[in-house]
mmCIF file of C-alpha atoms in Angstrom:
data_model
loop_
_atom_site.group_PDB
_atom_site.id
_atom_site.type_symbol
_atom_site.label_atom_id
_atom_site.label_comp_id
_atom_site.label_asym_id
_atom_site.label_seq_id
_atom_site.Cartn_x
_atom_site.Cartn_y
_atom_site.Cartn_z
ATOM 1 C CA UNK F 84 -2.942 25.533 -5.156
ATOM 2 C CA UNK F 85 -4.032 21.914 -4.826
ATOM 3 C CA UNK F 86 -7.386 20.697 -6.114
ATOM 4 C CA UNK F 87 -7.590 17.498 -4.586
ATOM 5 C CA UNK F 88 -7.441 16.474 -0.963
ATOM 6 C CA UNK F 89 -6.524 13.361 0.026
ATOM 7 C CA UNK F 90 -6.544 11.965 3.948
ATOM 8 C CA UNK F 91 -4.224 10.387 4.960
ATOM 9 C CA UNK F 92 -1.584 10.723 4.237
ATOM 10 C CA UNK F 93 -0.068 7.651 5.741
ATOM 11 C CA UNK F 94 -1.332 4.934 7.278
ATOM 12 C CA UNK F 95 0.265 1.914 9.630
ATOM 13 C CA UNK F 96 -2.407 -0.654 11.113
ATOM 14 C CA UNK F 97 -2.330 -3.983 12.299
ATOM 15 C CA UNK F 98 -3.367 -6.852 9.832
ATOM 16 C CA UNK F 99 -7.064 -7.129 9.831
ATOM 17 C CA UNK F 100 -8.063 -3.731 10.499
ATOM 18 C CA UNK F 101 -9.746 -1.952 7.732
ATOM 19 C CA UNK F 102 -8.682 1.769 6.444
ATOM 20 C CA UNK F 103 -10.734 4.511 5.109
ATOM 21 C CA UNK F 104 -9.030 7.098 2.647
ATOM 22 C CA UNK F 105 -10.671 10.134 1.834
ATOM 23 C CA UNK F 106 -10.453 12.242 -1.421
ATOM 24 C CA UNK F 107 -12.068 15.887 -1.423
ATOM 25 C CA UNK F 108 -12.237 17.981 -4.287
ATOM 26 C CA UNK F 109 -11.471 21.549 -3.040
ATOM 27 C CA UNK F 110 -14.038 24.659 -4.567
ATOM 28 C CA UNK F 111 -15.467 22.144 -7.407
ATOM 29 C CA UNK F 112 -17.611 19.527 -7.770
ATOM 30 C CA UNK F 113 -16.529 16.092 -9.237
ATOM 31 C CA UNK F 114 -18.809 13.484 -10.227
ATOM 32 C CA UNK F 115 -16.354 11.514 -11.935
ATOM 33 C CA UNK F 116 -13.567 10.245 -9.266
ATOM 34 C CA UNK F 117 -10.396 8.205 -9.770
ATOM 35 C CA UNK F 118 -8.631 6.117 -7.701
ATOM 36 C CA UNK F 119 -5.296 4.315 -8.242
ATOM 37 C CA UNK F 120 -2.793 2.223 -6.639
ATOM 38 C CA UNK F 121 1.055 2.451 -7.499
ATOM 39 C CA UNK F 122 3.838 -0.128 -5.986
ATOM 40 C CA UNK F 123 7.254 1.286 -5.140
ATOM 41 C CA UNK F 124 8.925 1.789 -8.328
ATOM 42 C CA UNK F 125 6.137 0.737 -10.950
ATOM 43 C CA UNK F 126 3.436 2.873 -12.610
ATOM 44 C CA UNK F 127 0.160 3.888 -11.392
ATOM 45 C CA UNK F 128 -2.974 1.277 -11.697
ATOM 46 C CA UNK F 129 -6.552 2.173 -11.535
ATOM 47 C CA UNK F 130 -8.638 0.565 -9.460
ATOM 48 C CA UNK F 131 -11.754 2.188 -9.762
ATOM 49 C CA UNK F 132 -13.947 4.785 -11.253
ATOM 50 C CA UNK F 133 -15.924 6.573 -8.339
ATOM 51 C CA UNK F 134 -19.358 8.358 -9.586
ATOM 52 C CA UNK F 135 -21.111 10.381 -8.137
ATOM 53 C CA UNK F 136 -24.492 8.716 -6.836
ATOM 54 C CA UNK F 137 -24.030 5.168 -8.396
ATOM 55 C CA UNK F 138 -22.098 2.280 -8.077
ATOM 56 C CA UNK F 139 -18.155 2.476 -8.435
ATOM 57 C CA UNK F 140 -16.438 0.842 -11.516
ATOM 58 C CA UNK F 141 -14.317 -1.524 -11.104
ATOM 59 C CA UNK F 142 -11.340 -2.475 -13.205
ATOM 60 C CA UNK F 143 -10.966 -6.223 -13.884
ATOM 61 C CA UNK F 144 -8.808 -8.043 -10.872
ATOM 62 C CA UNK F 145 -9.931 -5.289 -8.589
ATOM 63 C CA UNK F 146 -11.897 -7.012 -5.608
ATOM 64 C CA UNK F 147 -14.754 -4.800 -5.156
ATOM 65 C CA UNK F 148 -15.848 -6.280 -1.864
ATOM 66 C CA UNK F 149 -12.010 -5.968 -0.517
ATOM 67 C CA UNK F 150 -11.811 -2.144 -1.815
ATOM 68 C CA UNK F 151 -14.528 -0.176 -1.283
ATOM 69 C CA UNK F 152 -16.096 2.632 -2.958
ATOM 70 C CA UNK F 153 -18.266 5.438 -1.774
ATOM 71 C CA UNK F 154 -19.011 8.636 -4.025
ATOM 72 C CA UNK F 155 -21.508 10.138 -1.684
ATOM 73 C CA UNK F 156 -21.198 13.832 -2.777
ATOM 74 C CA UNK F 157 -20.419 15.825 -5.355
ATOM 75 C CA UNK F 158 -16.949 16.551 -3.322
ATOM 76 C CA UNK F 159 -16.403 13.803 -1.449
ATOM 77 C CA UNK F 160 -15.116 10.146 -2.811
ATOM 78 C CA UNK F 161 -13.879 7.034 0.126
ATOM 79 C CA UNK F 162 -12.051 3.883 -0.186
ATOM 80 C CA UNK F 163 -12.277 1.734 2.821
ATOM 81 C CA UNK F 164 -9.735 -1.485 2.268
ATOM 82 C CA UNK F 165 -11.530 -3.953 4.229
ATOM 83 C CA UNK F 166 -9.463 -6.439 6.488
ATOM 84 C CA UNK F 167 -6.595 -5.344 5.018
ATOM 85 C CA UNK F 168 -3.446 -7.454 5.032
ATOM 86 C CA UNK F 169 0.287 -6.952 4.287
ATOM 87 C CA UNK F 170 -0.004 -7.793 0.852
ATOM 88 C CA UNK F 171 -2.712 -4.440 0.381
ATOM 89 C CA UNK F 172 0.615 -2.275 1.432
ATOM 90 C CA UNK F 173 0.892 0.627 -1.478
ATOM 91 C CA UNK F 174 0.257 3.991 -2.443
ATOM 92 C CA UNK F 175 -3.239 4.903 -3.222
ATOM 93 C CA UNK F 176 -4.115 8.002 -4.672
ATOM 94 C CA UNK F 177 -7.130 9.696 -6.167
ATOM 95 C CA UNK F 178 -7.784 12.047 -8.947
ATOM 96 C CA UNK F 179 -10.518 13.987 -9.974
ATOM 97 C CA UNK F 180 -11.751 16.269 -13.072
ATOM 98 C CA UNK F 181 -12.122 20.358 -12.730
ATOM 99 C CA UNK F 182 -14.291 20.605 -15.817
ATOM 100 C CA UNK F 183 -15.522 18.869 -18.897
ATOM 101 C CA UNK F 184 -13.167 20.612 -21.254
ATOM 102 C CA UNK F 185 -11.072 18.262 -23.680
ATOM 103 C CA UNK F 186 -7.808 19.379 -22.459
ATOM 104 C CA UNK F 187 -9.044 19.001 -18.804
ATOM 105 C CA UNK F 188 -6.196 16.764 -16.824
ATOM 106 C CA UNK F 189 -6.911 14.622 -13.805
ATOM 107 C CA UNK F 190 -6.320 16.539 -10.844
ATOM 108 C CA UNK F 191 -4.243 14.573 -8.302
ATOM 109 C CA UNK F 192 -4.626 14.142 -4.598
ATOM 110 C CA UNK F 193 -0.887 14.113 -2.228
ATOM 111 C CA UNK F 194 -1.727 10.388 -1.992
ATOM 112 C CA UNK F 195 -1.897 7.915 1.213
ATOM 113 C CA UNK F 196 1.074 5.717 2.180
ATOM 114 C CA UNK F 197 -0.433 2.384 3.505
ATOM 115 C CA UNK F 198 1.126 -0.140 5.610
ATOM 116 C CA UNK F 199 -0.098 -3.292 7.070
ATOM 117 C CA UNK F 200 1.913 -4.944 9.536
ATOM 118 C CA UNK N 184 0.144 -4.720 -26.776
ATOM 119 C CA UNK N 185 0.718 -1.360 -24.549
ATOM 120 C CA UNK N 186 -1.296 1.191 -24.708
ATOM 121 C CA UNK N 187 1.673 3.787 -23.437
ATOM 122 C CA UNK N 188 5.523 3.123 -23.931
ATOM 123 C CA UNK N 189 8.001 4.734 -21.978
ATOM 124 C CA UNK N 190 11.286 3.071 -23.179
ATOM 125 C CA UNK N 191 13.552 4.924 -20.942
ATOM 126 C CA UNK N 192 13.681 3.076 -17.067
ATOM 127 C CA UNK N 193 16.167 6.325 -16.408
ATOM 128 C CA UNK N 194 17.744 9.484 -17.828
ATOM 129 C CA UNK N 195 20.536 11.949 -16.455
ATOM 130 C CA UNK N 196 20.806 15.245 -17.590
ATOM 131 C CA UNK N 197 23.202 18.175 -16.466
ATOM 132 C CA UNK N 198 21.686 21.358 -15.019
ATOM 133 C CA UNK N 199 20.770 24.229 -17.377
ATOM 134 C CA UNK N 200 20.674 21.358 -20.404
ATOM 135 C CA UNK N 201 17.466 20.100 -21.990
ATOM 136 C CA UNK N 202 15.818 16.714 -22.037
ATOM 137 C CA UNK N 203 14.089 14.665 -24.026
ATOM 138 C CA UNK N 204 11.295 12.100 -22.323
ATOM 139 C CA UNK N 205 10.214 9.361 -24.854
ATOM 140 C CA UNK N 206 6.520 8.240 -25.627
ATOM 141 C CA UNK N 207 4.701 6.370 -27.917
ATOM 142 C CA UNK N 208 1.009 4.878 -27.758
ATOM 143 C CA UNK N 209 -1.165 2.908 -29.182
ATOM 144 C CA UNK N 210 -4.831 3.795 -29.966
ATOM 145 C CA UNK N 211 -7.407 3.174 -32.563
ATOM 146 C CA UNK N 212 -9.507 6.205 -31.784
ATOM 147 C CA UNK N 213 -9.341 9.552 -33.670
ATOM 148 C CA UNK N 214 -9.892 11.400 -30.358
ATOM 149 C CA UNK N 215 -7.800 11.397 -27.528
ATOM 150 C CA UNK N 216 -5.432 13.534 -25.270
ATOM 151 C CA UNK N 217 -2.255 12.610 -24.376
ATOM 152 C CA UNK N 218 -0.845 13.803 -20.790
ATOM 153 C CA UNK N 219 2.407 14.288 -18.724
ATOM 154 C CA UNK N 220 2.569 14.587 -14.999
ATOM 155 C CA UNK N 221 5.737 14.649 -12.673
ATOM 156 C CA UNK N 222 5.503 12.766 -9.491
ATOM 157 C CA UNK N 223 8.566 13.585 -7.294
ATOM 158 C CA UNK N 224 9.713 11.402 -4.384
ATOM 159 C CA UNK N 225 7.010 12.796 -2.112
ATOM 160 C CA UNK N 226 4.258 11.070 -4.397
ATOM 161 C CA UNK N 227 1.980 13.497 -5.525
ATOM 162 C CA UNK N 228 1.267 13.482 -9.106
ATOM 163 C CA UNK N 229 1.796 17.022 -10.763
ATOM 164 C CA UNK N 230 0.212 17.724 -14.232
ATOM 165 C CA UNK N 231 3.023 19.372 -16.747
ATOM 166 C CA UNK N 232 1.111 19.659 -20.441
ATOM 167 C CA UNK N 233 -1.238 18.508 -22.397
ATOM 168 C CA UNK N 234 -1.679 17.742 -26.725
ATOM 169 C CA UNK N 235 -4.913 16.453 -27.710
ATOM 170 C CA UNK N 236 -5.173 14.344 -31.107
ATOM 171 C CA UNK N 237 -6.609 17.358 -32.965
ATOM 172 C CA UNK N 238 -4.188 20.056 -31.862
ATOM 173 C CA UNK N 239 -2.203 21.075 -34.635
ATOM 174 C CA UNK N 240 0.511 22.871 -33.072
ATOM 175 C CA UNK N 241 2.927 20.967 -30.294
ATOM 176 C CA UNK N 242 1.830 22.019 -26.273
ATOM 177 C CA UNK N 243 4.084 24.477 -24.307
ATOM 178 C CA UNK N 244 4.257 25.447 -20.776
ATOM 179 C CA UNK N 245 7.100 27.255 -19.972
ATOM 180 C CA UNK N 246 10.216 25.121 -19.775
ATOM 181 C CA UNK N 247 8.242 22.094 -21.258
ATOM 182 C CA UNK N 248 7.203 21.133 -24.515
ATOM 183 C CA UNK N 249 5.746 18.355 -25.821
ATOM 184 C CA UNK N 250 6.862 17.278 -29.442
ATOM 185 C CA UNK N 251 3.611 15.340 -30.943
ATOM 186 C CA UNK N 252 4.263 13.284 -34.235
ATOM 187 C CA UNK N 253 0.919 11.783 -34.756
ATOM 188 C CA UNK N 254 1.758 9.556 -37.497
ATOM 189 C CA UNK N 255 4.542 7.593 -35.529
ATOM 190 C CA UNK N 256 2.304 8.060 -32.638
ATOM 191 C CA UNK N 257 5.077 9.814 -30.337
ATOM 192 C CA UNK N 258 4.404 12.216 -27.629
ATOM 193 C CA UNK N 259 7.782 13.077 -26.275
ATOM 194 C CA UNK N 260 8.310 15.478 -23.790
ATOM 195 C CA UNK N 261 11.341 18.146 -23.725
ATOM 196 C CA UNK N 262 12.029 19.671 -20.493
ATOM 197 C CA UNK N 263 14.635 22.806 -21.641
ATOM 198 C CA UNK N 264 17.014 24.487 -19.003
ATOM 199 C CA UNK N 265 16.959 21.689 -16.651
ATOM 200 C CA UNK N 266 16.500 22.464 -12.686
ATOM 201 C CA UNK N 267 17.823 20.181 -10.267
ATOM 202 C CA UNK N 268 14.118 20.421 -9.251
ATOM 203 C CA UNK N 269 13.365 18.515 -12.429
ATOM 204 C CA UNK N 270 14.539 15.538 -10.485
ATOM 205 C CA UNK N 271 11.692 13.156 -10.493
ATOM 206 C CA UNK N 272 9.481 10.356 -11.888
ATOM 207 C CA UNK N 273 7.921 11.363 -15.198
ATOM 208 C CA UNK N 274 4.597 9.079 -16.497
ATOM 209 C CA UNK N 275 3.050 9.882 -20.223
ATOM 210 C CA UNK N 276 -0.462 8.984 -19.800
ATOM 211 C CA UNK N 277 -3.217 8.726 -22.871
ATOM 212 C CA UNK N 278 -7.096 9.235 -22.601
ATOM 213 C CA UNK N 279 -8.965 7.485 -25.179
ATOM 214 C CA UNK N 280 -12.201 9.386 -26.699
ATOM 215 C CA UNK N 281 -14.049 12.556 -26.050
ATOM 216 C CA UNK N 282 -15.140 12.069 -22.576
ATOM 217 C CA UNK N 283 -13.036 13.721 -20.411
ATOM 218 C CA UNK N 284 -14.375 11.238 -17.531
ATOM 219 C CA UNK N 285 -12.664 8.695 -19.183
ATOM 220 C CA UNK N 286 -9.805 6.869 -17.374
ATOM 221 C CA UNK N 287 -5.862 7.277 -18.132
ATOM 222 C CA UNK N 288 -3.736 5.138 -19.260
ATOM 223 C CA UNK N 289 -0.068 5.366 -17.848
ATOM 224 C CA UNK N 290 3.152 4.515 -18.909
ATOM 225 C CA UNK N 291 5.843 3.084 -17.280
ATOM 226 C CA UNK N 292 7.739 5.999 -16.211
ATOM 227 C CA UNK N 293 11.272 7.318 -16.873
ATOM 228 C CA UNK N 294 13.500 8.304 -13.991
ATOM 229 C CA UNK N 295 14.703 11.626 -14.409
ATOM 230 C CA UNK N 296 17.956 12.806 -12.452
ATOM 231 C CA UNK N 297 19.341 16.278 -12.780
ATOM 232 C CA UNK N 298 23.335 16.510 -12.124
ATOM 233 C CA UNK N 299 25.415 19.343 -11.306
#
C-alpha cells in the first residue's frame, strides 16, 4: 500500500493565488523529505530537500521565497507556491525515506497536477 | 556531463517478450545505489529494483532484473514476459554516497509501449 500521501491531487487557481501541497508519510516518520517538479514529457527535477525541524534545501535556480518549504513534523512536509503564475503550471511530487537502510528507495507520493490560469 | 543517461526517448515491445531499458552514469564515488521506478500515465512514481555499488550479484524482483556492469558503468533494466501493464515511463535514477537522505539523480526516461 502507498507510503506517501500527497494532497492534492490537482489543482486549478487563478493567477496570483498561492497553493499549498501537502505530503504525509503514512505509519513512519520521515525527517528527510523530497520534493520535485516534472514538465509534461521531461524528467523529474528536485526542488528541495525538506528536513525535519530546519530550514529546507534548496537546489540552485529554485526560488526559495516563490516555493515554500515547511517540514513541521516528523510526518508532515508543505509546499506553498506563492503568487503563483501560469508559468509555475507542473507536476509536483514528493518523496520520502522508510528507513536508513542502503537499499532504502524514495517512497513516492500520487503527485499534484497544478494549473494556473 | 550527465550524471544518468537514458539513451532510449522510446521502446516497443510485444506482449509476453522481454525488454531491455538502457542506463549508464557517471559518478566518482565508490558508494552509491542505483534505482528504477515506473511512472505510468497517472503520475505516480513506482519503485521496481534496486543494485547498490557493492552488490555483487545483479537485483531481481520478479519479472525485472537489473543487469549491473560496474566497470562500463551500466545499469540496464530487463523487464521479462512483458504485460501490456508494462506500458509506461521508466526513469534510472543514481544516489551518490552512503546517506540514504541523499537526493536522486534521474535520467531522462525511456517510453515504454507494450503491443499486442
Amino acid at each position: 500500500g502507498a507510503v506517501v500521501s500527497q494532497h492534492p491531487s490537482w489543482v486549478i487557481c487563478k493567477s496570483g493565488t498561492s497553493v499549498k501541497i501537502e505530503c504525509r508519510s503514512l505509519d513512519f516518520q520521515a525527517t528527510t523529505m523530497f520534493w520535485y517538479r516534472q514538465f509534461p514529457k521531461q524528467s523529474l527535477m528536485l526542488m528541495a530537500t525538506s528536513n525535519e525541524g530546519s530550514k529546507a534545501t534548496y537546489e540552485q535556480g529554485v526560488e526559495k521565497d516563490k516555493f515554500l518549504i515547511n517540514h513541521a513534523s516528523l510526518t508532515l512536509s508543505t509546499l506553498t507556491v506563492t503568487s503563483a503564475h501560469p508559468e509555475d503550471s507542473s507536476f509536483y511530487i514528493c518523496s520520502a525515506i522508510l528507513g536508513a537502510w542502503s537499499n532504502q528507495p524514495q517512497h513516492f507520493g500520487d503527485g499534484t497536477r497544478l494549473s494556473i490560469l | 556531463a550527465q550524471k544518468i543517461t537514458q539513451t532510449q526517448p522510446g521502446m516497443f515491445v510485444q506482449e509476453k517478450e522481454a525488454v531491455t531499458l538502457d542506463c549508464t552514469y557517471d559518478t566518482s564515488d565508490q558508494s552509491y545505489g542505483l534505482f528504477w521506478y515506473k511512472q505510468p500515465s497517472s503520475g505516480e512514481m513506482i519503485f521496481l529494483i534496486y543494485q547498490g555499488s557493492y552488490d555483487e550479484q545483479n537485483a531481481t524482483e520478479g519479472r525485472y532484473s537489473l543487469n549491473f556492469q560496474k566497470a562500463r558503468k551500466s545499469a540496464n533494466l530487463v523487464i521479462s514476459a512483458s504485460q501490456l501493464g508494462d506500458s509506461a515511463m521508466y526513469f534510472c535514477a543514481m544516489r551518490e554516497g552512503r546517506d540514504t537522505a541523499s537526493k536522486l539523480t534521474f535520467g531522462t526516461g525511456t517510453r515504454l509501449q507494450v503491443t499486442l
